[in-house]
Coordinates of C-alpha atoms in Angstrom, one line a residue:
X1305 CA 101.1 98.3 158.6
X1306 CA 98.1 95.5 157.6
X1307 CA 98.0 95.2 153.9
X1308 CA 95.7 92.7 152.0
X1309 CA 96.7 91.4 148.7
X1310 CA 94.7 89.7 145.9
X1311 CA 95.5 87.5 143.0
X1312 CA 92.9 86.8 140.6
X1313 CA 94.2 84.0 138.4
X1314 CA 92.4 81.6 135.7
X1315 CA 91.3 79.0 138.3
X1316 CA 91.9 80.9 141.9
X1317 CA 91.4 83.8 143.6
X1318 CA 94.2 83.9 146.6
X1319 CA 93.7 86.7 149.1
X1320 CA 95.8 87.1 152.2
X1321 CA 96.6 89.8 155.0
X1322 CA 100.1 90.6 155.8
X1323 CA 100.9 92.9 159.2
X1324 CA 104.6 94.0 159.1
X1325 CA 106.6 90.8 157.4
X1326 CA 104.3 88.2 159.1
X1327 CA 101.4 86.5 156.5
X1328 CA 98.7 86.7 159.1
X1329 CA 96.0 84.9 156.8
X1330 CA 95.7 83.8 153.3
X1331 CA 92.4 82.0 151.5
X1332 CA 91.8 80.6 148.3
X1333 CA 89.0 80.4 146.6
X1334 CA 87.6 79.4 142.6
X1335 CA 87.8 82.7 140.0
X1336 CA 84.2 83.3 139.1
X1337 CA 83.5 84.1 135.1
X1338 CA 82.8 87.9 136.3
X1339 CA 85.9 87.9 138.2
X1340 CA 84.4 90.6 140.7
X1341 CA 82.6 87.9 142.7
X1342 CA 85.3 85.9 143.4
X1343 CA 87.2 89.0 145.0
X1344 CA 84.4 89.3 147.2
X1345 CA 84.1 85.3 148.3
X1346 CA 87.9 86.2 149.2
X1347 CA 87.4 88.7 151.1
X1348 CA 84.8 87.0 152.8
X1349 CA 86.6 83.9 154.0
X1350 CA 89.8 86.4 154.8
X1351 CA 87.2 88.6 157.4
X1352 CA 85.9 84.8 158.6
X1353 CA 90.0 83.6 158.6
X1354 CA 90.3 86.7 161.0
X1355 CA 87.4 86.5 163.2
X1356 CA 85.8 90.2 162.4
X1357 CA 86.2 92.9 160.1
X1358 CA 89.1 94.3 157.8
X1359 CA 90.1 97.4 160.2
X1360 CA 93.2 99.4 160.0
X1361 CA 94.1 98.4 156.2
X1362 CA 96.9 100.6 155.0
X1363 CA 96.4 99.3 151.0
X1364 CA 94.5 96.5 149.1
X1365 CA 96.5 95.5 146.3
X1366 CA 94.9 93.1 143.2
X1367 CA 97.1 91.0 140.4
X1368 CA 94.8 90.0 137.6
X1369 CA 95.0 88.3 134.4
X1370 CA 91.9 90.6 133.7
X1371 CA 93.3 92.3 130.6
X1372 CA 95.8 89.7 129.6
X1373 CA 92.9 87.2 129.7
X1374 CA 90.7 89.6 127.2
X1375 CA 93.2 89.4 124.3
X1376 CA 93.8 85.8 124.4
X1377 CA 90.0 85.3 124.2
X1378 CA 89.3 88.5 121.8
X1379 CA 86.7 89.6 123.8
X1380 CA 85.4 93.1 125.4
X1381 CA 88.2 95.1 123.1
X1382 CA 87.5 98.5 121.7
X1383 CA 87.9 99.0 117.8
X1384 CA 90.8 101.5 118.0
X1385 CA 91.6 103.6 115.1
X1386 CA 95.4 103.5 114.9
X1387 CA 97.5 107.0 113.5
X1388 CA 101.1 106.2 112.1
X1389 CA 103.1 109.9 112.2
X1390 CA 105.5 108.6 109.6
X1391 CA 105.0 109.6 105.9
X1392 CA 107.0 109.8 103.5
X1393 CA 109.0 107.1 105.1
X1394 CA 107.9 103.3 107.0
X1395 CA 104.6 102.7 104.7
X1396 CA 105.3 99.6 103.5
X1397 CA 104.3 98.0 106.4
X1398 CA 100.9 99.8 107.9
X1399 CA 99.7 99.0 111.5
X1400 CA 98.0 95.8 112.1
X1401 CA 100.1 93.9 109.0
X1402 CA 101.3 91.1 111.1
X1403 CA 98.1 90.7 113.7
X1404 CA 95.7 87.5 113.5
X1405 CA 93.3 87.7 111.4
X1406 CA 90.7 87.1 114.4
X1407 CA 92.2 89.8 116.6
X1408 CA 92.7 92.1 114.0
X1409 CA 89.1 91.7 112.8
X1410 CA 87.7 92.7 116.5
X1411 CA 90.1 95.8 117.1
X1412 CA 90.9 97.3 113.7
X1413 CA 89.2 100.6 113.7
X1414 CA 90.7 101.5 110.7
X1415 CA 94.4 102.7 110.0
X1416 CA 96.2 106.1 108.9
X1417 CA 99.9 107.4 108.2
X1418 CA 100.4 111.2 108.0
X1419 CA 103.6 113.1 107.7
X1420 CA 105.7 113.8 110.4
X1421 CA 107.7 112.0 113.0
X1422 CA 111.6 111.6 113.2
X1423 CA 115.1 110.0 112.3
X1424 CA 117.1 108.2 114.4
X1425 CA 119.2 111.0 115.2
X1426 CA 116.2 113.5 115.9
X1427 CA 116.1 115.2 112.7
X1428 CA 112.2 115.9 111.7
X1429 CA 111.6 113.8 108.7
X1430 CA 108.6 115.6 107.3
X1431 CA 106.9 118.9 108.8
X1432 CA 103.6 117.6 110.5
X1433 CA 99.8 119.1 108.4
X1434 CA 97.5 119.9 111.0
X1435 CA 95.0 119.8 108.4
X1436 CA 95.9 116.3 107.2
X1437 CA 95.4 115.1 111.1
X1438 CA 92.9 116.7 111.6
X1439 CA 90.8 115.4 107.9
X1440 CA 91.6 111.8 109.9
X1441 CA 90.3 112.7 113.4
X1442 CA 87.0 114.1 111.6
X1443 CA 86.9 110.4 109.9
X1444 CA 87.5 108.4 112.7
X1445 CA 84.9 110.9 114.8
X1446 CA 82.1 110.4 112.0
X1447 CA 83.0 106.7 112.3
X1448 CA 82.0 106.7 116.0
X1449 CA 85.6 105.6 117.1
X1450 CA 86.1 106.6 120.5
X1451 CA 89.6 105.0 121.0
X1452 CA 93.0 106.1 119.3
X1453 CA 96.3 104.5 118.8
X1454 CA 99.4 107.0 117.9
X1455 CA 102.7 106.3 116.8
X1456 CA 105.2 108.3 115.2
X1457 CA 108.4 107.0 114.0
X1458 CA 111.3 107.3 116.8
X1459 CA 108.7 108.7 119.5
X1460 CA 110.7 107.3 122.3
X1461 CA 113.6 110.1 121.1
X1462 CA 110.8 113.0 121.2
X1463 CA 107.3 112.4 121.9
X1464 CA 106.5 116.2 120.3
X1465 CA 104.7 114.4 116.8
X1466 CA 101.9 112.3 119.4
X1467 CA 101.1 115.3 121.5
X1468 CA 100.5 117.1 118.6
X1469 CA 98.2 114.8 117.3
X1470 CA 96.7 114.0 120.7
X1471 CA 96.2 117.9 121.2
X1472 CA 94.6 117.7 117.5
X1473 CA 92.2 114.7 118.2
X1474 CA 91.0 116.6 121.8
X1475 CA 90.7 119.8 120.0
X1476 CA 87.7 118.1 118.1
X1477 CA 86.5 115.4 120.2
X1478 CA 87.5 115.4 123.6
X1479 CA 86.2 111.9 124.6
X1480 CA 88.1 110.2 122.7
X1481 CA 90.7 108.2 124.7
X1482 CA 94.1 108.7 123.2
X1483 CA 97.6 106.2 123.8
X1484 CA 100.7 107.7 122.6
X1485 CA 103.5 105.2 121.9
X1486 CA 105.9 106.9 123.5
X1487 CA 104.6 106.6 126.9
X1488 CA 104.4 102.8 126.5
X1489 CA 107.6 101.3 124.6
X1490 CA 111.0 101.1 122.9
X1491 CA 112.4 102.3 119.7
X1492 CA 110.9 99.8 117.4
X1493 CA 108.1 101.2 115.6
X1494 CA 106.0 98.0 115.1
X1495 CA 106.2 96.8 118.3
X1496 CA 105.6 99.4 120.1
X1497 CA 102.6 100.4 117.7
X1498 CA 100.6 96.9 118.6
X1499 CA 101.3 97.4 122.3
X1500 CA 99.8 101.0 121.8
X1501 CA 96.7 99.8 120.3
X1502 CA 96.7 96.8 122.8
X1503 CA 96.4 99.3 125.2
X1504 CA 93.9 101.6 123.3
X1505 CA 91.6 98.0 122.8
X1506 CA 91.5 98.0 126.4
X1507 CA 91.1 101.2 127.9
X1508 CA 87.1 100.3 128.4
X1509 CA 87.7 97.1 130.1
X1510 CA 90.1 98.7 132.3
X1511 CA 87.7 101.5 133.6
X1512 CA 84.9 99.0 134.2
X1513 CA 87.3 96.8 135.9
X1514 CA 89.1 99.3 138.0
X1515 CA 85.8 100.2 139.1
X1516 CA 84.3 97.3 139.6
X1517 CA 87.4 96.3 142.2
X1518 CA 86.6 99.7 144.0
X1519 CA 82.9 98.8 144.6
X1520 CA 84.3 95.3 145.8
X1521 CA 86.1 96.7 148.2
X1522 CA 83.7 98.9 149.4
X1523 CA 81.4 96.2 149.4
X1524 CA 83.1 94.6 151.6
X1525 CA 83.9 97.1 154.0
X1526 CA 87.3 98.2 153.1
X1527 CA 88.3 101.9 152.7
X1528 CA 92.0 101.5 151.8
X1529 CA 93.4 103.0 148.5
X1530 CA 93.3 99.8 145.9
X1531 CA 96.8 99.5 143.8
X1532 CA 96.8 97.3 141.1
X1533 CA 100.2 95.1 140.3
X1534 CA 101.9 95.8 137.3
X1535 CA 104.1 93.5 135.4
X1536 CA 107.9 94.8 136.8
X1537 CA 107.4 93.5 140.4
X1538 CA 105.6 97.0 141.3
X1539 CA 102.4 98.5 141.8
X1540 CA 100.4 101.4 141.0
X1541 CA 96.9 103.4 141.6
X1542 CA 93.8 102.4 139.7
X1543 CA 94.1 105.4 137.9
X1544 CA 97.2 104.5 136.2
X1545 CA 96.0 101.1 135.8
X1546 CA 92.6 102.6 133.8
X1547 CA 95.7 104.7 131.5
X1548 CA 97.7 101.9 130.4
X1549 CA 96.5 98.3 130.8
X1550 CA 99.1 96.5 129.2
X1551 CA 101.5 97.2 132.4
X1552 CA 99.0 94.6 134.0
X1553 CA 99.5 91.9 131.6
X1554 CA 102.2 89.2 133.7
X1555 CA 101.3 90.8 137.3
X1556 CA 100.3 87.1 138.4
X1557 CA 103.9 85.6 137.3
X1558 CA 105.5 88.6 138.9
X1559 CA 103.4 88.7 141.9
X1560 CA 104.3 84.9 142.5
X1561 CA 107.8 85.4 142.2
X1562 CA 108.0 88.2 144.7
X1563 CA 105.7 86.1 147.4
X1564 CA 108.3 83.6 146.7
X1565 CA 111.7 85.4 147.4
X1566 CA 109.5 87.1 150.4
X1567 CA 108.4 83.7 151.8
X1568 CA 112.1 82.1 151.4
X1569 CA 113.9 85.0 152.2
X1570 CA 116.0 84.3 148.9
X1571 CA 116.2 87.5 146.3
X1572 CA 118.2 85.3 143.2
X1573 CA 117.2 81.8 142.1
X1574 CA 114.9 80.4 140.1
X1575 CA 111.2 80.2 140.7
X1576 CA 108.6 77.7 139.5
X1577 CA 104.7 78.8 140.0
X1578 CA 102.0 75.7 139.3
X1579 CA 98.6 77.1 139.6
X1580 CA 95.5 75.9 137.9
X1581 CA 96.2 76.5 134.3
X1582 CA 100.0 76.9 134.2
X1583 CA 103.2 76.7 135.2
X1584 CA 105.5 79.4 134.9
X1585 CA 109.2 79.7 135.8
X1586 CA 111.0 82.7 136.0
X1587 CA 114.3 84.0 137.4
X1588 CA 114.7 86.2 140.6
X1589 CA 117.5 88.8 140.4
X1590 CA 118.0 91.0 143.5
X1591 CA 114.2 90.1 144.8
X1592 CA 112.7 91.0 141.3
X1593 CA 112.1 89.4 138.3
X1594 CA 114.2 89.2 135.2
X1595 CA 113.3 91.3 132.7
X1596 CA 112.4 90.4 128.9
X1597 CA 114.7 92.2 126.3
X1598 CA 113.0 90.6 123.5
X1599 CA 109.9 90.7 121.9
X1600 CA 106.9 89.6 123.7
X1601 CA 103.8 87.8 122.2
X1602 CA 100.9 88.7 123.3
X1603 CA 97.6 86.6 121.6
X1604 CA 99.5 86.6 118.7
X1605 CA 100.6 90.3 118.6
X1606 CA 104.4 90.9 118.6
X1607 CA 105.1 93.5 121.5
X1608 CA 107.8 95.4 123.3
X1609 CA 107.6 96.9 126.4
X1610 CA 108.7 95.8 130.3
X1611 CA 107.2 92.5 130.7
X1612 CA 109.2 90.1 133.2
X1613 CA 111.2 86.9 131.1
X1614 CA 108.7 84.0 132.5
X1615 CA 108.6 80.6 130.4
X1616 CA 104.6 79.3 130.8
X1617 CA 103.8 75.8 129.6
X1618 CA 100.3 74.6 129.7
X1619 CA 100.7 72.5 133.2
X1620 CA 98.7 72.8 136.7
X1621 CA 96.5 71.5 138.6
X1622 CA 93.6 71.6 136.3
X1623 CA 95.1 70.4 133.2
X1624 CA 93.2 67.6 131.4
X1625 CA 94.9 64.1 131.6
X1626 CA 93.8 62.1 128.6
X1627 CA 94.6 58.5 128.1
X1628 CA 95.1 55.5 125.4
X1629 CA 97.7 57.1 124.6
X1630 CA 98.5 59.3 127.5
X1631 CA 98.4 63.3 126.8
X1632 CA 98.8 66.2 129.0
X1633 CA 97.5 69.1 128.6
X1634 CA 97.3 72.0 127.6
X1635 CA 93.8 72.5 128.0
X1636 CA 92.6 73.0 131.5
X1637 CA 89.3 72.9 133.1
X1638 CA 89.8 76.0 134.7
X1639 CA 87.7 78.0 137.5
X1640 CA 85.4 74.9 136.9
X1641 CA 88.0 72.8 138.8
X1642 CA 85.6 72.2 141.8
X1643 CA 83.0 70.8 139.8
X1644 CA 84.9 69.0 137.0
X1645 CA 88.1 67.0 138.5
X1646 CA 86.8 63.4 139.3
X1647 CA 87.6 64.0 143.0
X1648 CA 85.4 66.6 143.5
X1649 CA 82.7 64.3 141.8
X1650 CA 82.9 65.9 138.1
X1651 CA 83.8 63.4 135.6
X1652 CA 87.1 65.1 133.9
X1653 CA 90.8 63.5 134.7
X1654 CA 92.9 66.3 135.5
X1655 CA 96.3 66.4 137.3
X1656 CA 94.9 67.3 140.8
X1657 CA 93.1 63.8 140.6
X1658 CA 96.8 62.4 139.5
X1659 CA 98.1 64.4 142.4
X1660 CA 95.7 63.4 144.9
X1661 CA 95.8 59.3 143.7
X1662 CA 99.9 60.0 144.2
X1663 CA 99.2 61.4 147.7
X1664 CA 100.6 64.0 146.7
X1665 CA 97.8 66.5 147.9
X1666 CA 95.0 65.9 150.0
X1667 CA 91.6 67.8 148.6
X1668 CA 88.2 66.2 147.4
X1669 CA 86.7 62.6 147.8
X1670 CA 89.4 60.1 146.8
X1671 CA 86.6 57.2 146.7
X1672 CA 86.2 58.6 143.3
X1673 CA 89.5 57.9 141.3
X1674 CA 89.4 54.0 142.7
X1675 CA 89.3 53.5 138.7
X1676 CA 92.2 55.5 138.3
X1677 CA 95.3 52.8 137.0
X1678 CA 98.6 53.2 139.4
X1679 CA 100.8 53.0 136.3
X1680 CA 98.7 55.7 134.4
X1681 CA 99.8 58.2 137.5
X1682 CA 103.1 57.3 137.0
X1683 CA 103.5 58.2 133.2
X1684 CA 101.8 61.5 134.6
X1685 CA 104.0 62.2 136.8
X1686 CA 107.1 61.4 134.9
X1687 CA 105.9 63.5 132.2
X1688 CA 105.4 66.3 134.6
X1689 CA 109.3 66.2 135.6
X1690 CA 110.5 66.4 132.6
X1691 CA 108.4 69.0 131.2
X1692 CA 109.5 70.6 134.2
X1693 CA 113.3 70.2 134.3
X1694 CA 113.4 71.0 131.0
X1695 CA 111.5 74.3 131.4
X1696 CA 114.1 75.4 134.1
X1697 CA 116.8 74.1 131.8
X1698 CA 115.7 77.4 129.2
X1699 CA 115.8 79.4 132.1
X1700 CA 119.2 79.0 133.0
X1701 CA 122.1 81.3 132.3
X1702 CA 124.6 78.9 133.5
X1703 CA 125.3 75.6 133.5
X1704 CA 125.7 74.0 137.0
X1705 CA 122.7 73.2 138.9
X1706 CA 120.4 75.4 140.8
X1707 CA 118.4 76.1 143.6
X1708 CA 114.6 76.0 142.8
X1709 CA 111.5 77.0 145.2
X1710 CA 108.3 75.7 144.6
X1711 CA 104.9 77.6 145.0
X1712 CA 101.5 78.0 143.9
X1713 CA 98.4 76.1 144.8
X1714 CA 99.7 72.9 142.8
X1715 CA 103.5 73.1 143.8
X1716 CA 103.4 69.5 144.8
X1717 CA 102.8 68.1 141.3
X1718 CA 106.7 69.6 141.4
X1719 CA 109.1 66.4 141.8
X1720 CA 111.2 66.4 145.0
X1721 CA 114.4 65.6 142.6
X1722 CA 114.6 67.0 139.3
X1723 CA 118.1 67.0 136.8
X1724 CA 119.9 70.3 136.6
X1725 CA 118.4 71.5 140.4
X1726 CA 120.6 71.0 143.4
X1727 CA 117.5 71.5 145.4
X1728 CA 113.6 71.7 145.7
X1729 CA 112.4 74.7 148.1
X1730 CA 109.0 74.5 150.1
X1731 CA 108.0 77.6 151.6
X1732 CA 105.2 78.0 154.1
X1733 CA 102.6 80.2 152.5
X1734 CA 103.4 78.7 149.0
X1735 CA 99.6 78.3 147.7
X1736 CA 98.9 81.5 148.4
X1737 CA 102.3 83.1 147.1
X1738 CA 101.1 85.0 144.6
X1739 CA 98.7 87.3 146.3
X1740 CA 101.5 87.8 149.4
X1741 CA 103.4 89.0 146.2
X1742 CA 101.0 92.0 145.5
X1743 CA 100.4 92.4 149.3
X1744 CA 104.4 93.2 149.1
X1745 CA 104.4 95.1 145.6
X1746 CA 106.0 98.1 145.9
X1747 CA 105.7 101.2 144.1
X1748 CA 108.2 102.0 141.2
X1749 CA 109.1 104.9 139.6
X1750 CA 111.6 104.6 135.9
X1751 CA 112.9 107.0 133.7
X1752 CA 114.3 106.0 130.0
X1753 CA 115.5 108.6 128.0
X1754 CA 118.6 110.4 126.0
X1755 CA 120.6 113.3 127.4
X1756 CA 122.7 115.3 125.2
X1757 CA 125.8 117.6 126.4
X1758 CA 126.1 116.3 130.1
X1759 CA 129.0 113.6 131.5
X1760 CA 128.1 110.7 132.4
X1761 CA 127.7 111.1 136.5
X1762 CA 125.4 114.0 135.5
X1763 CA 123.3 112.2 133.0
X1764 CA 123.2 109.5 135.8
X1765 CA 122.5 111.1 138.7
X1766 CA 119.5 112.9 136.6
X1767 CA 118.0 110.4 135.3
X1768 CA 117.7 108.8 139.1
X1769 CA 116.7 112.4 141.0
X1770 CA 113.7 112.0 138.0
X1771 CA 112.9 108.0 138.6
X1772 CA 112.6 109.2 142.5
X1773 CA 110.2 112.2 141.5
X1774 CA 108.3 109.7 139.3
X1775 CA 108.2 106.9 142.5
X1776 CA 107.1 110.0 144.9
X1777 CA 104.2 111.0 142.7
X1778 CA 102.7 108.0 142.4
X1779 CA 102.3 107.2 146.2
X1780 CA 105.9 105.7 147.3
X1781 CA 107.5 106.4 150.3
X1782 CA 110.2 109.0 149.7
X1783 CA 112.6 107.4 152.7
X1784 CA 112.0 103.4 151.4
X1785 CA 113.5 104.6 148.0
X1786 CA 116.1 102.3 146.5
X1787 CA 117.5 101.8 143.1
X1788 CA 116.8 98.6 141.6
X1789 CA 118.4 98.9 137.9
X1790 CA 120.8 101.5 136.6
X1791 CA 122.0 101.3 133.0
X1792 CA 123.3 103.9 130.4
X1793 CA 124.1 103.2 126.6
X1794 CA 126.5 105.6 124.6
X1795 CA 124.8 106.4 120.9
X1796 CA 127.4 107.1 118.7
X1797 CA 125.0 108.2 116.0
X1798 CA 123.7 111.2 117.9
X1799 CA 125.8 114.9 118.3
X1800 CA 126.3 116.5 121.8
X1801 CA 127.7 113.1 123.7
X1802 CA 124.3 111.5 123.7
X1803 CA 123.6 108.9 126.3
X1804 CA 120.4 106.5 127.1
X1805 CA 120.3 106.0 130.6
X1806 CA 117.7 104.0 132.4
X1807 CA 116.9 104.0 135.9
X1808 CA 114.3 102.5 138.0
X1809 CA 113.6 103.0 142.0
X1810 CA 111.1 101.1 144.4
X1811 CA 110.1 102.2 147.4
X1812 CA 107.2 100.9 149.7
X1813 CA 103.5 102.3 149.4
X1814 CA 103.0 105.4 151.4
X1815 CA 101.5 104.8 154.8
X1816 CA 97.5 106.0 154.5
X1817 CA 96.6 105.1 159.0

């Protein structure tokens, strides 16, 4: 099986062809500012890498920081009208209260509470008024909102409250895109509310992406189904991606940390990515990364829903090195690398330059950093090791030292030696890690949900038959199937010997040739 995958990060786009477990090509080559050329440039230089055209490509899989990329900057988002099914309870705090002020401005659509929704134990707290919903849907409608946020309190124990107002809101307009919370997050209403109408702020962007990636390809030649890499390691089909866009967010730190334990051959350690922008370091367990329990920021907006536990700090091969006195960072110069670093002829001192004076790496024209002081690259670079070892140090879960493998286009700036590691892994491959990461994505399929009046073999043992139904359906390969995390949680509070189990299988993307 020949499977290409693509990583569009903030300075590179990395594509490379894998055939079976061997990395057969991989090119790099500088994100453009409308993304969609730079996928083409790399699939360019891969057809050139391979001497003729991409035949006999099973999948095409791209990671991007597309969507992630659009909140941070408050740009392209959709004013989303968000519906709280709540009243007469959880007013006091209405959606958006804790947004920035910038971000809020761009995306608030305006904001309602109804009655409805339910108690922790299930109980209904209020019977749901079709006409109140539907006297909001007619004001949003008149407003010309065409995207809608829903949340009803304790959605993830019964979703019934958001498709009824979905149903409602279709009933009258059906062009209006709709997120319901419960298909996106936990129990906590806030959090999950701002990761609904992240998503709803999105759901434009993510069309005109996903599509813009399908002409790509075609544009280049390549017929293969496109997958896009979601944040847990996995990927799926554009058509998911173009539902829920928030799944995409950390796909470039996952996809990384999968090429890595790929590449090594190593499924638990710890894993430090240096591209252009940042580095991020994250911990493998069983060839995945580990998940976050807590809440997430995202822009600013506090979140909670499967991202992967990744520590970023503002350090890569395009950071800006000031001096008198000496700063790092973290600013960087971005896709304009090529044209701003001093050895490529720009006039910006970044850390590639650093790297390159320290012989570190060997790219550009090093005639031009002749002015660059030896003892200046020093202070760089021993700034860089701590900020580094110091990084891992969070990371940790134990004490004694660990095993770390380097990757990402600037993985040398990474000290050979660093305190608390036992050792520094190079991998062959390891600038180009990330996009053999989403050539390797597999499909997931996860169920997370409470069964009432079955024992706990049963409740198990359903909620994995439904995670391998969910895995099938989305393209996986029913014989690759494998359980990657199995957990269950008692709740007391609930009648009938509740239990919350979750369950999450992987299996490899279904053979199209």
């Amino acid at each position: 099986m020949r499977r290409i995958g693509i990583d569009v990060g903030g300075t590179n786009t990395d594509a490379v062809l894998i055939e079976g477990s061997d990395v057969v090509a991989g090119v790099k080559t500088p994100t453009t500012a409308d993304v969609i050329s730079g996928v083409l440039d790399a699939l360019a230089k891969l057809k050139v890498s391979l001497g003729g055209a991409l035949e006999q490509i099973s999948s095409v899989t791209i990671g991007t920081t597309h969507f992630l990329n659009a909140v941070v900057e408050r740009r392209r988002l959709n004013k989303v009208a968000a519906i709280r099914v709540c009243l007469p309870a959880s007013a006091s705090l209405p959606p958006f209260v804790d947004w920035p002020k910038d971000i809020a401005n761009e995306v608030n659509g305006g904001r309602y509470l109804v009655h409805g929704g339910h108690e922790y134990d299930g109980r209904p707290i209020a019977p749901m008024q079709d006409k109140e919903i539907q006297e909001v849907v007619h004001k949003i409608n008149d407003q010309g909102i065409r995207s809608v946020a829903v949340s009803a309190a304790f959605s993830p124990l019964s979703g019934e409250c958001e498709e009824r107002v979905r149903s409602i809101i279709h009933d009258i307009n059906p062009e209006i895109k709709v997120t319901c919370s419960h298909t996106l997050g936990r129990i906590g209403l806030l959090e999950r509310e701002n990761a609904t109408i992240l998503n709803a702020a999105l759901l434009d962007l993510a069309l005109d992406a996903t599509q813009a990636f399908e002409n790509a390809l075609l544009a280049s030649g390549v017929s293969a189904p496109l997958y896009i890499s979601l944040n847990d390691g996995s990927v799926a089909d554009a058509k998911l991606a173009r539902q829920f866009p928030v799944y995409c967010f950390a796909s470039g730190a996952t996809n990384s940390m999968r090429g890595a334990a790929f590449l090594s051959k190593i499924s638990d350690t710890i894993i430090c990515d240096v591209g252009g922008t940042t580095t991020d370091v994250g911990c493998l367990i069983n060839g995945f990364p580990r998940e976050a329990n807590n809440v997430v920021t995202i822009g600013g907006v506090r979140t909670l829903f499967r991202m992967p536990d990744i520590l970023s700090i503002g350090l890569g091969g395009g950071t800006r090195v000031r001096t008198a006195p000496l700063t790092v960072g973290p600013d960087s110069v971005g896709y304009r690398i090529t044209e701003d670093a001093l050895v490529f002829g720009g006039d910006v001192l970044t850390l590639t330059d650093i790297a390159v004076k320290a012989r570190l790496m060997e790219v550009g024209d090093t005639r031009k950093l002749t002015q660059i002081d030896n003892e200046l690259v020093q202070q760089a670079l021993q700034y860089i090791e701590k900020k580094i070892a110091l990084t891992v140090d969070r990371m940790k879960t134990e004490a004694k030292d660990v095993s770390l493998i380097a990757v990402g286009g600037g993985a040398p700036l990474i000290p050979k030696k660093l305190s608390g590691v036992r050792e520094v892994l190079q991998v062959p491959h390891a600038e180009v890690a990330n996009a053999v990461g989403a050539a390797l994505a597999q499909i997931s399929g996860e169920t997370d949900q409470v069964y009432q009046g079955l024992s706990r073999s049963d409740v198990l043992n359903r909620a994995e038959e439904q995670a391998r139904e969910r895995a099938v359906a989305a393209g996986a390969d029913e014989n690759s199937l494998k359980v990657v995390e199995m957990e269950d949680i008692p709740i007391a509070y609930l009648p009938g010997h509740a239990i919350r189990a979750r369950v999450r299988v992987v299996g490899d993307v279904r053979a199209h040739l």
